[in-house]
PDB file of N, CA and C in Angstrom:
ATOM      1  N   MET D   1      -4.920   5.886   6.307  1.00 39.00           N
ATOM      2  CA  MET D   1      -3.643   6.535   6.113  1.00 39.00           C
ATOM      3  C   MET D   1      -2.518   5.581   6.530  1.00 39.00           C
ATOM      4  N   GLU D   2      -1.579   5.350   5.625  1.00 47.00           N
ATOM      5  CA  GLU D   2      -0.498   4.414   5.901  1.00 47.00           C
ATOM      6  C   GLU D   2       0.592   5.082   6.727  1.00 47.00           C
ATOM      7  N   SER D   3       1.015   4.391   7.767  1.00 46.00           N
ATOM      8  CA  SER D   3       2.041   4.915   8.663  1.00 46.00           C
ATOM      9  C   SER D   3       3.418   4.553   8.136  1.00 46.00           C
ATOM     10  N   LYS D   4       4.379   5.436   8.310  1.00 51.00           N
ATOM     11  CA  LYS D   4       5.756   5.194   7.878  1.00 51.00           C
ATOM     12  C   LYS D   4       6.584   4.764   9.080  1.00 51.00           C
ATOM     13  N   THR D   5       6.084   3.761   9.843  1.00 54.00           N
ATOM     14  CA  THR D   5       6.767   3.323  11.060  1.00 54.00           C
ATOM     15  C   THR D   5       7.479   1.992  10.883  1.00 54.00           C
ATOM     16  N   ASN D   6       7.784   1.635   9.667  1.00 66.00           N
ATOM     17  CA  ASN D   6       8.429   0.350   9.411  1.00 66.00           C
ATOM     18  C   ASN D   6       9.936   0.453   9.583  1.00 66.00           C
ATOM     19  N   LYS D   7      10.366   1.001  10.659  1.00 82.00           N
ATOM     20  CA  LYS D   7      11.782   1.236  10.895  1.00 82.00           C
ATOM     21  C   LYS D   7      12.543  -0.079  10.982  1.00 82.00           C
ATOM     22  N   ILE D   8      13.631  -0.142  10.247  1.00 86.00           N
ATOM     23  CA  ILE D   8      14.502  -1.307  10.260  1.00 86.00           C
ATOM     24  C   ILE D   8      15.398  -1.225  11.481  1.00 86.00           C
ATOM     25  N   LYS D   9      15.513  -2.339  12.180  1.00 86.00           N
ATOM     26  CA  LYS D   9      16.384  -2.428  13.350  1.00 86.00           C
ATOM     27  C   LYS D   9      17.357  -3.575  13.126  1.00 86.00           C
ATOM     28  N   VAL D  10      18.652  -3.250  12.986  1.00 91.00           N
ATOM     29  CA  VAL D  10      19.694  -4.259  12.819  1.00 91.00           C
ATOM     30  C   VAL D  10      20.618  -4.178  14.024  1.00 91.00           C
ATOM     31  N   VAL D  11      20.861  -5.336  14.661  1.00 95.00           N
ATOM     32  CA  VAL D  11      21.680  -5.390  15.870  1.00 95.00           C
ATOM     33  C   VAL D  11      22.738  -6.475  15.691  1.00 95.00           C
ATOM     34  N   LYS D  12      23.980  -6.158  16.020  1.00 96.00           N
ATOM     35  CA  LYS D  12      25.051  -7.157  16.019  1.00 96.00           C
ATOM     36  C   LYS D  12      24.965  -7.917  17.338  1.00 96.00           C
ATOM     37  N   ILE D  13      24.783  -9.256  17.263  1.00 97.00           N
ATOM     38  CA  ILE D  13      24.626 -10.039  18.492  1.00 97.00           C
ATOM     39  C   ILE D  13      25.870 -10.860  18.822  1.00 97.00           C
ATOM     40  N   ALA D  14      26.763 -11.013  17.856  1.00 97.00           N
ATOM     41  CA  ALA D  14      28.035 -11.713  18.057  1.00 97.00           C
ATOM     42  C   ALA D  14      28.926 -11.319  16.887  1.00 97.00           C
ATOM     43  N   GLU D  15      30.185 -11.734  16.910  1.00 97.00           N
ATOM     44  CA  GLU D  15      31.080 -11.389  15.816  1.00 97.00           C
ATOM     45  C   GLU D  15      30.566 -12.002  14.514  1.00 97.00           C
ATOM     46  N   GLY D  16      30.164 -11.135  13.582  1.00 97.00           N
ATOM     47  CA  GLY D  16      29.665 -11.591  12.287  1.00 97.00           C
ATOM     48  C   GLY D  16      28.229 -12.061  12.281  1.00 97.00           C
ATOM     49  N   VAL D  17      27.516 -11.941  13.402  1.00 98.00           N
ATOM     50  CA  VAL D  17      26.121 -12.406  13.491  1.00 98.00           C
ATOM     51  C   VAL D  17      25.227 -11.200  13.807  1.00 98.00           C
ATOM     52  N   PHE D  18      24.181 -11.044  12.995  1.00 97.00           N
ATOM     53  CA  PHE D  18      23.298  -9.897  13.111  1.00 97.00           C
ATOM     54  C   PHE D  18      21.847 -10.350  13.176  1.00 97.00           C
ATOM     55  N   GLN D  19      21.032  -9.610  13.923  1.00 97.00           N
ATOM     56  CA  GLN D  19      19.584  -9.811  13.917  1.00 97.00           C
ATOM     57  C   GLN D  19      18.937  -8.532  13.417  1.00 97.00           C
ATOM     58  N   ALA D  20      17.837  -8.699  12.697  1.00 96.00           N
ATOM     59  CA  ALA D  20      17.135  -7.551  12.152  1.00 96.00           C
ATOM     60  C   ALA D  20      15.647  -7.829  12.100  1.00 96.00           C
ATOM     61  N   THR D  21      14.873  -6.763  12.198  1.00 94.00           N
ATOM     62  CA  THR D  21      13.424  -6.838  12.037  1.00 94.00           C
ATOM     63  C   THR D  21      12.917  -5.449  11.673  1.00 94.00           C
ATOM     64  N   THR D  22      11.646  -5.380  11.362  1.00 91.00           N
ATOM     65  CA  THR D  22      10.965  -4.100  11.187  1.00 91.00           C
ATOM     66  C   THR D  22       9.712  -4.130  12.045  1.00 91.00           C
ATOM     67  N   ASP D  23       9.113  -2.977  12.229  1.00 88.00           N
ATOM     68  CA  ASP D  23       7.890  -2.899  13.028  1.00 88.00           C
ATOM     69  C   ASP D  23       6.776  -3.767  12.443  1.00 88.00           C
ATOM     70  N   LYS D  24       6.686  -3.842  11.108  1.00 89.00           N
ATOM     71  CA  LYS D  24       5.577  -4.568  10.480  1.00 89.00           C
ATOM     72  C   LYS D  24       5.819  -6.069  10.372  1.00 89.00           C
ATOM     73  N   SER D  25       7.068  -6.500  10.465  1.00 93.00           N
ATOM     74  CA  SER D  25       7.392  -7.914  10.246  1.00 93.00           C
ATOM     75  C   SER D  25       7.033  -8.778  11.447  1.00 93.00           C
ATOM     76  N   ARG D  26       6.632 -10.016  11.167  1.00 96.00           N
ATOM     77  CA  ARG D  26       6.397 -11.006  12.219  1.00 96.00           C
ATOM     78  C   ARG D  26       7.691 -11.738  12.561  1.00 96.00           C
ATOM     79  N   TYR D  27       8.747 -11.477  11.801  1.00 96.00           N
ATOM     80  CA  TYR D  27       9.983 -12.230  11.904  1.00 96.00           C
ATOM     81  C   TYR D  27      11.147 -11.415  12.445  1.00 96.00           C
ATOM     82  N   ILE D  28      12.074 -12.138  13.053  1.00 97.00           N
ATOM     83  CA  ILE D  28      13.412 -11.645  13.321  1.00 97.00           C
ATOM     84  C   ILE D  28      14.319 -12.425  12.376  1.00 97.00           C
ATOM     85  N   ILE D  29      15.120 -11.716  11.613  1.00 98.00           N
ATOM     86  CA  ILE D  29      16.089 -12.342  10.723  1.00 98.00           C
ATOM     87  C   ILE D  29      17.396 -12.438  11.492  1.00 98.00           C
ATOM     88  N   GLU D  30      17.982 -13.620  11.529  1.00 98.00           N
ATOM     89  CA  GLU D  30      19.314 -13.769  12.125  1.00 98.00           C
ATOM     90  C   GLU D  30      20.249 -14.226  11.019  1.00 98.00           C
ATOM     91  N   TYR D  31      21.251 -13.411  10.741  1.00 98.00           N
ATOM     92  CA  TYR D  31      22.173 -13.675   9.637  1.00 98.00           C
ATOM     93  C   TYR D  31      23.583 -13.872  10.180  1.00 98.00           C
ATOM     94  N   ASP D  32      24.194 -14.995   9.808  1.00 98.00           N
ATOM     95  CA  ASP D  32      25.553 -15.317  10.231  1.00 98.00           C
ATOM     96  C   ASP D  32      26.497 -15.147   9.043  1.00 98.00           C
ATOM     97  N   ARG D  33      27.173 -14.013   9.018  1.00 97.00           N
ATOM     98  CA  ARG D  33      28.103 -13.690   7.932  1.00 97.00           C
ATOM     99  C   ARG D  33      29.243 -14.709   7.851  1.00 97.00           C
ATOM    100  N   ASN D  34      29.595 -15.315   8.978  1.00 97.00           N
ATOM    101  CA  ASN D  34      30.676 -16.298   9.012  1.00 97.00           C
ATOM    102  C   ASN D  34      30.356 -17.531   8.161  1.00 97.00           C
ATOM    103  N   LYS D  35      29.083 -17.846   8.011  1.00 98.00           N
ATOM    104  CA  LYS D  35      28.663 -19.009   7.221  1.00 98.00           C
ATOM    105  C   LYS D  35      28.488 -18.689   5.737  1.00 98.00           C
ATOM    106  N   CYS D  36      28.318 -17.407   5.411  1.00 98.00           N
ATOM    107  CA  CYS D  36      27.980 -16.987   4.038  1.00 98.00           C
ATOM    108  C   CYS D  36      29.075 -17.377   3.057  1.00 98.00           C
ATOM    109  N   ILE D  37      28.663 -17.997   1.933  1.00 98.00           N
ATOM    110  CA  ILE D  37      29.613 -18.373   0.883  1.00 98.00           C
ATOM    111  C   ILE D  37      29.410 -17.537  -0.383  1.00 98.00           C
ATOM    112  N   GLY D  38      28.528 -16.548  -0.315  1.00 97.00           N
ATOM    113  CA  GLY D  38      28.340 -15.650  -1.443  1.00 97.00           C
ATOM    114  C   GLY D  38      27.500 -16.195  -2.569  1.00 97.00           C
ATOM    115  N   ALA D  39      26.589 -17.094  -2.283  1.00 97.00           N
ATOM    116  CA  ALA D  39      25.715 -17.650  -3.325  1.00 97.00           C
ATOM    117  C   ALA D  39      24.804 -16.570  -3.929  1.00 97.00           C
ATOM    118  N   ALA D  40      24.486 -15.554  -3.140  1.00 98.00           N
ATOM    119  CA  ALA D  40      23.696 -14.389  -3.564  1.00 98.00           C
ATOM    120  C   ALA D  40      22.226 -14.684  -3.828  1.00 98.00           C
ATOM    121  N   SER D  41      21.758 -15.879  -3.503  1.00 98.00           N
ATOM    122  CA  SER D  41      20.340 -16.190  -3.723  1.00 98.00           C
ATOM    123  C   SER D  41      19.450 -15.323  -2.834  1.00 98.00           C
ATOM    124  N   CYS D  42      19.909 -15.011  -1.624  1.00 98.00           N
ATOM    125  CA  CYS D  42      19.099 -14.169  -0.731  1.00 98.00           C
ATOM    126  C   CYS D  42      18.897 -12.786  -1.325  1.00 98.00           C
ATOM    127  N   ALA D  43      19.963 -12.198  -1.875  1.00 98.00           N
ATOM    128  CA  ALA D  43      19.874 -10.859  -2.465  1.00 98.00           C
ATOM    129  C   ALA D  43      19.036 -10.865  -3.737  1.00 98.00           C
ATOM    130  N   ALA D  44      19.063 -11.968  -4.480  1.00 98.00           N
ATOM    131  CA  ALA D  44      18.258 -12.076  -5.698  1.00 98.00           C
ATOM    132  C   ALA D  44      16.776 -12.188  -5.368  1.00 98.00           C
ATOM    133  N   ILE D  45      16.447 -12.932  -4.311  1.00 98.00           N
ATOM    134  CA  ILE D  45      15.044 -13.153  -3.943  1.00 98.00           C
ATOM    135  C   ILE D  45      14.479 -11.995  -3.131  1.00 98.00           C
ATOM    136  N   ALA D  46      15.264 -11.449  -2.217  1.00 97.00           N
ATOM    137  CA  ALA D  46      14.789 -10.387  -1.316  1.00 97.00           C
ATOM    138  C   ALA D  46      15.711  -9.160  -1.405  1.00 97.00           C
ATOM    139  N   PRO D  47      15.655  -8.435  -2.525  1.00 97.00           N
ATOM    140  CA  PRO D  47      16.588  -7.328  -2.743  1.00 97.00           C
ATOM    141  C   PRO D  47      16.354  -6.103  -1.862  1.00 97.00           C
ATOM    142  N   LEU D  48      15.226  -6.033  -1.185  1.00 95.00           N
ATOM    143  CA  LEU D  48      14.994  -4.926  -0.246  1.00 95.00           C
ATOM    144  C   LEU D  48      15.541  -5.254   1.136  1.00 95.00           C
ATOM    145  N   THR D  49      15.936  -6.505   1.340  1.00 96.00           N
ATOM    146  CA  THR D  49      16.409  -6.975   2.641  1.00 96.00           C
ATOM    147  C   THR D  49      17.900  -7.289   2.632  1.00 96.00           C
ATOM    148  N   PHE D  50      18.374  -7.896   1.554  1.00 97.00           N
ATOM    149  CA  PHE D  50      19.773  -8.319   1.467  1.00 97.00           C
ATOM    150  C   PHE D  50      20.450  -7.716   0.246  1.00 97.00           C
ATOM    151  N   GLU D  51      21.749  -7.435   0.400  1.00 97.00           N
ATOM    152  CA  GLU D  51      22.579  -7.023  -0.727  1.00 97.00           C
ATOM    153  C   GLU D  51      23.950  -7.662  -0.552  1.00 97.00           C
ATOM    154  N   MET D  52      24.707  -7.711  -1.628  1.00 97.00           N
ATOM    155  CA  MET D  52      26.052  -8.284  -1.578  1.00 97.00           C
ATOM    156  C   MET D  52      27.056  -7.153  -1.415  1.00 97.00           C
ATOM    157  N   ASP D  53      28.115  -7.418  -0.629  1.00 96.00           N
ATOM    158  CA  ASP D  53      29.138  -6.394  -0.415  1.00 96.00           C
ATOM    159  C   ASP D  53      30.354  -6.654  -1.310  1.00 96.00           C
ATOM    160  N   GLU D  54      31.409  -5.872  -1.105  1.00 96.00           N
ATOM    161  CA  GLU D  54      32.607  -5.982  -1.939  1.00 96.00           C
ATOM    162  C   GLU D  54      33.349  -7.301  -1.743  1.00 96.00           C
ATOM    163  N   GLU D  55      33.071  -8.024  -0.658  1.00 96.00           N
ATOM    164  CA  GLU D  55      33.663  -9.344  -0.432  1.00 96.00           C
ATOM    165  C   GLU D  55      32.757 -10.466  -0.950  1.00 96.00           C
ATOM    166  N   ASN D  56      31.687 -10.086  -1.653  1.00 96.00           N
ATOM    167  CA  ASN D  56      30.682 -11.020  -2.175  1.00 96.00           C
ATOM    168  C   ASN D  56      30.023 -11.817  -1.054  1.00 96.00           C
ATOM    169  N   LYS D  57      29.770 -11.140   0.050  1.00 97.00           N
ATOM    170  CA  LYS D  57      29.011 -11.725   1.154  1.00 97.00           C
ATOM    171  C   LYS D  57      27.762 -10.873   1.341  1.00 97.00           C
ATOM    172  N   ALA D  58      26.716 -11.506   1.824  1.00 97.00           N
ATOM    173  CA  ALA D  58      25.456 -10.794   2.006  1.00 97.00           C
ATOM    174  C   ALA D  58      25.540  -9.821   3.181  1.00 97.00           C
ATOM    175  N   LEU D  59      24.764  -8.773   3.081  1.00 95.00           N
ATOM    176  CA  LEU D  59      24.551  -7.812   4.159  1.00 95.00           C
ATOM    177  C   LEU D  59      23.055  -7.615   4.309  1.00 95.00           C
ATOM    178  N   ILE D  60      22.612  -7.399   5.535  1.00 96.00           N
ATOM    179  CA  ILE D  60      21.233  -6.962   5.748  1.00 96.00           C
ATOM    180  C   ILE D  60      21.230  -5.462   5.493  1.00 96.00           C
ATOM    181  N   ILE D  61      20.342  -5.008   4.647  1.00 94.00           N
ATOM    182  CA  ILE D  61      20.287  -3.593   4.293  1.00 94.00           C
ATOM    183  C   ILE D  61      19.743  -2.806   5.478  1.00 94.00           C
ATOM    184  N   ASP D  62      20.558  -1.906   5.978  1.00 89.00           N
ATOM    185  CA  ASP D  62      20.203  -1.099   7.155  1.00 89.00           C
ATOM    186  C   ASP D  62      19.994   0.342   6.707  1.00 89.00           C
ATOM    187  N   ASN D  63      18.835   0.582   6.083  1.00 81.00           N
ATOM    188  CA  ASN D  63      18.519   1.907   5.562  1.00 81.00           C
ATOM    189  C   ASN D  63      17.162   2.332   6.109  1.00 81.00           C
ATOM    190  N   PRO D  64      17.128   3.292   7.030  1.00 75.00           N
ATOM    191  CA  PRO D  64      15.858   3.682   7.646  1.00 75.00           C
ATOM    192  C   PRO D  64      14.853   4.299   6.674  1.00 75.00           C
ATOM    193  N   ASP D  65      15.297   4.683   5.490  1.00 76.00           N
ATOM    194  CA  ASP D  65      14.379   5.258   4.503  1.00 76.00           C
ATOM    195  C   ASP D  65      13.659   4.196   3.685  1.00 76.00           C
ATOM    196  N   ASN D  66      14.102   2.952   3.783  1.00 79.00           N
ATOM    197  CA  ASN D  66      13.497   1.861   3.032  1.00 79.00           C
ATOM    198  C   ASN D  66      12.802   0.894   3.979  1.00 79.00           C
ATOM    199  N   ASP D  67      12.278  -0.180   3.428  1.00 85.00           N
ATOM    200  CA  ASP D  67      11.653  -1.226   4.223  1.00 85.00           C
ATOM    201  C   ASP D  67      12.093  -2.569   3.665  1.00 85.00           C
ATOM    202  N   PHE D  68      11.988  -3.595   4.486  1.00 93.00           N
ATOM    203  CA  PHE D  68      12.315  -4.948   4.042  1.00 93.00           C
ATOM    204  C   PHE D  68      11.241  -5.480   3.103  1.00 93.00           C
ATOM    205  N   ASP D  69      11.583  -6.587   2.456  1.00 95.00           N
ATOM    206  CA  ASP D  69      10.614  -7.333   1.661  1.00 95.00           C
ATOM    207  C   ASP D  69       9.531  -7.883   2.593  1.00 95.00           C
ATOM    208  N   GLU D  70       8.448  -8.379   2.001  1.00 96.00           N
ATOM    209  CA  GLU D  70       7.384  -9.009   2.778  1.00 96.00           C
ATOM    210  C   GLU D  70       7.929 -10.281   3.442  1.00 96.00           C
ATOM    211  N   ASP D  71       7.288 -10.693   4.528  1.00 97.00           N
ATOM    212  CA  ASP D  71       7.760 -11.846   5.304  1.00 97.00           C
ATOM    213  C   ASP D  71       7.921 -13.116   4.469  1.00 97.00           C
ATOM    214  N   ASP D  72       6.965 -13.408   3.572  1.00 97.00           N
ATOM    215  CA  ASP D  72       7.056 -14.645   2.791  1.00 97.00           C
ATOM    216  C   ASP D  72       8.260 -14.612   1.845  1.00 97.00           C
ATOM    217  N   ILE D  73       8.625 -13.441   1.368  1.00 98.00           N
ATOM    218  CA  ILE D  73       9.791 -13.312   0.490  1.00 98.00           C
ATOM    219  C   ILE D  73      11.076 -13.491   1.298  1.00 98.00           C
ATOM    220  N   ILE D  74      11.111 -12.928   2.500  1.00 97.00           N
ATOM    221  CA  ILE D  74      12.276 -13.097   3.370  1.00 97.00           C
ATOM    222  C   ILE D  74      12.464 -14.568   3.742  1.00 97.00           C
ATOM    223  N   LEU D  75      11.376 -15.260   4.033  1.00 98.00           N
ATOM    224  CA  LEU D  75      11.450 -16.685   4.339  1.00 98.00           C
ATOM    225  C   LEU D  75      11.984 -17.463   3.137  1.00 98.00           C
ATOM    226  N   ALA D  76      11.513 -17.140   1.941  1.00 98.00           N
ATOM    227  CA  ALA D  76      11.997 -17.812   0.727  1.00 98.00           C
ATOM    228  C   ALA D  76      13.487 -17.541   0.523  1.00 98.00           C
ATOM    229  N   ALA D  77      13.939 -16.335   0.836  1.00 98.00           N
ATOM    230  CA  ALA D  77      15.362 -16.008   0.713  1.00 98.00           C
ATOM    231  C   ALA D  77      16.186 -16.848   1.681  1.00 98.00           C
ATOM    232  N   ALA D  78      15.704 -16.986   2.907  1.00 98.00           N
ATOM    233  CA  ALA D  78      16.406 -17.815   3.896  1.00 98.00           C
ATOM    234  C   ALA D  78      16.459 -19.268   3.431  1.00 98.00           C
ATOM    235  N   GLN D  79      15.351 -19.760   2.903  1.00 98.00           N
ATOM    236  CA  GLN D  79      15.294 -21.153   2.438  1.00 98.00           C
ATOM    237  C   GLN D  79      16.190 -21.390   1.235  1.00 98.00           C
ATOM    238  N   SER D  80      16.529 -20.339   0.506  1.00 98.00           N
ATOM    239  CA  SER D  80      17.372 -20.482  -0.681  1.00 98.00           C
ATOM    240  C   SER D  80      18.858 -20.548  -0.347  1.00 98.00           C
ATOM    241  N   CYS D  81      19.229 -20.198   0.874  1.00 98.00           N
ATOM    242  CA  CYS D  81      20.646 -20.167   1.254  1.00 98.00           C
ATOM    243  C   CYS D  81      21.178 -21.595   1.389  1.00 98.00           C
ATOM    244  N   PRO D  82      22.211 -21.952   0.598  1.00 97.00           N
ATOM    245  CA  PRO D  82      22.699 -23.333   0.627  1.00 97.00           C
ATOM    246  C   PRO D  82      23.437 -23.714   1.909  1.00 97.00           C
ATOM    247  N   VAL D  83      23.838 -22.727   2.720  1.00 98.00           N
ATOM    248  CA  VAL D  83      24.597 -23.031   3.947  1.00 98.00           C
ATOM    249  C   VAL D  83      23.849 -22.612   5.216  1.00 98.00           C
ATOM    250  N   PHE D  84      22.559 -22.303   5.089  1.00 97.00           N
ATOM    251  CA  PHE D  84      21.714 -21.951   6.231  1.00 97.00           C
ATOM    252  C   PHE D  84      22.303 -20.803   7.056  1.00 97.00           C
ATOM    253  N   ALA D  85      22.810 -19.780   6.372  1.00 98.00           N
ATOM    254  CA  ALA D  85      23.375 -18.615   7.061  1.00 98.00           C
ATOM    255  C   ALA D  85      22.285 -17.676   7.582  1.00 98.00           C
ATOM    256  N   ILE D  86      21.040 -17.910   7.155  1.00 98.00           N
ATOM    257  CA  ILE D  86      19.922 -17.048   7.557  1.00 98.00           C
ATOM    258  C   ILE D  86      18.922 -17.870   8.350  1.00 98.00           C
ATOM    259  N   LYS D  87      18.647 -17.401   9.552  1.00 98.00           N
ATOM    260  CA  LYS D  87      17.660 -18.050  10.418  1.00 98.00           C
ATOM    261  C   LYS D  87      16.457 -17.111  10.534  1.00 98.00           C
ATOM    262  N   ILE D  88      15.261 -17.665  10.507  1.00 98.00           N
ATOM    263  CA  ILE D  88      14.033 -16.888  10.669  1.00 98.00           C
ATOM    264  C   ILE D  88      13.393 -17.286  11.996  1.00 98.00           C
ATOM    265  N   ILE D  89      13.149 -16.274  12.831  1.00 98.00           N
ATOM    266  CA  ILE D  89      12.606 -16.485  14.175  1.00 98.00           C
ATOM    267  C   ILE D  89      11.277 -15.734  14.292  1.00 98.00           C
ATOM    268  N   ASP D  90      10.278 -16.394  14.875  1.00 97.00           N
ATOM    269  CA  ASP D  90       8.989 -15.749  15.127  1.00 97.00           C
ATOM    270  C   ASP D  90       9.182 -14.693  16.220  1.00 97.00           C
ATOM    271  N   LYS D  91       8.821 -13.462  15.917  1.00 96.00           N
ATOM    272  CA  LYS D  91       9.050 -12.348  16.841  1.00 96.00           C
ATOM    273  C   LYS D  91       8.249 -12.500  18.133  1.00 96.00           C
ATOM    274  N   THR D  92       7.073 -13.106  18.062  1.00 96.00           N
ATOM    275  CA  THR D  92       6.204 -13.232  19.225  1.00 96.00           C
ATOM    276  C   THR D  92       6.614 -14.373  20.150  1.00 96.00           C
ATOM    277  N   THR D  93       6.948 -15.522  19.541  1.00 97.00           N
ATOM    278  CA  THR D  93       7.206 -16.723  20.344  1.00 97.00           C
ATOM    279  C   THR D  93       8.692 -17.062  20.490  1.00 97.00           C
ATOM    280  N   ASN D  94       9.542 -16.407  19.706  1.00 96.00           N
ATOM    281  CA  ASN D  94      10.977 -16.727  19.633  1.00 96.00           C
ATOM    282  C   ASN D  94      11.242 -18.131  19.094  1.00 96.00           C
ATOM    283  N   GLU D  95      10.240 -18.747  18.471  1.00 96.00           N
ATOM    284  CA  GLU D  95      10.405 -20.064  17.854  1.00 96.00           C
ATOM    285  C   GLU D  95      11.155 -19.905  16.537  1.00 96.00           C
ATOM    286  N   VAL D  96      12.123 -20.793  16.292  1.00 97.00           N
ATOM    287  CA  VAL D  96      12.834 -20.792  15.020  1.00 97.00           C
ATOM    288  C   VAL D  96      11.920 -21.408  13.964  1.00 97.00           C
ATOM    289  N   ILE D  97      11.563 -20.612  12.965  1.00 96.00           N
ATOM    290  CA  ILE D  97      10.694 -21.067  11.883  1.00 96.00           C
ATOM    291  C   ILE D  97      11.516 -21.790  10.827  1.00 96.00           C
ATOM    292  N   PHE D  98      12.710 -21.245  10.536  1.00 97.00           N
ATOM    293  CA  PHE D  98      13.610 -21.857   9.556  1.00 97.00           C
ATOM    294  C   PHE D  98      15.036 -21.520   9.939  1.00 97.00           C
ATOM    295  N   PRO D  99      15.977 -22.472   9.813  1.00 96.00           N
ATOM    296  CA  PRO D  99      15.717 -23.896   9.569  1.00 96.00           C
ATOM    297  C   PRO D  99      15.181 -24.557  10.816  1.00 96.00           C
ATOM    298  N   LYS D 100      14.367 -25.563  10.635  1.00 87.00           N
ATOM    299  CA  LYS D 100      13.820 -26.289  11.770  1.00 87.00           C
ATOM    300  C   LYS D 100      14.938 -26.995  12.502  1.00 87.00           C
ATOM    301  N   GLU D 101      15.003 -26.782  13.801  1.00 74.00           N
ATOM    302  CA  GLU D 101      16.045 -27.415  14.592  1.00 74.00           C
ATOM    303  C   GLU D 101      15.477 -28.674  15.227  1.00 74.00           C
ATOM    304  N   ASP D 102      16.254 -29.735  15.134  1.00 65.00           N
ATOM    305  CA  ASP D 102      15.798 -31.022  15.695  1.00 65.00           C
ATOM    306  C   ASP D 102      16.034 -31.110  17.174  1.00 65.00           C
TER     307      ASP D 102
END
């Protein structure tokens, strides 16, 4: 029996910076709206996770009735962002998976 416990959790951590995860995800998504240039590649690749707003900037979809895309799709969406506005963090280790920091 499949559990419906994939609750989305979105938290504002700074002005224009948000972190989000779900119970099933291995990742924490960190999105910096200040960096977003509206390329919309994230929303095209991961439409259950990101959408564009009226200012043509991405938003993390905060809808408790839905769920995010699978982790590999979210990672691909982050990798598609031309300005690295999306950071992917391992929920267990807090290691930044993308972008790799030197």
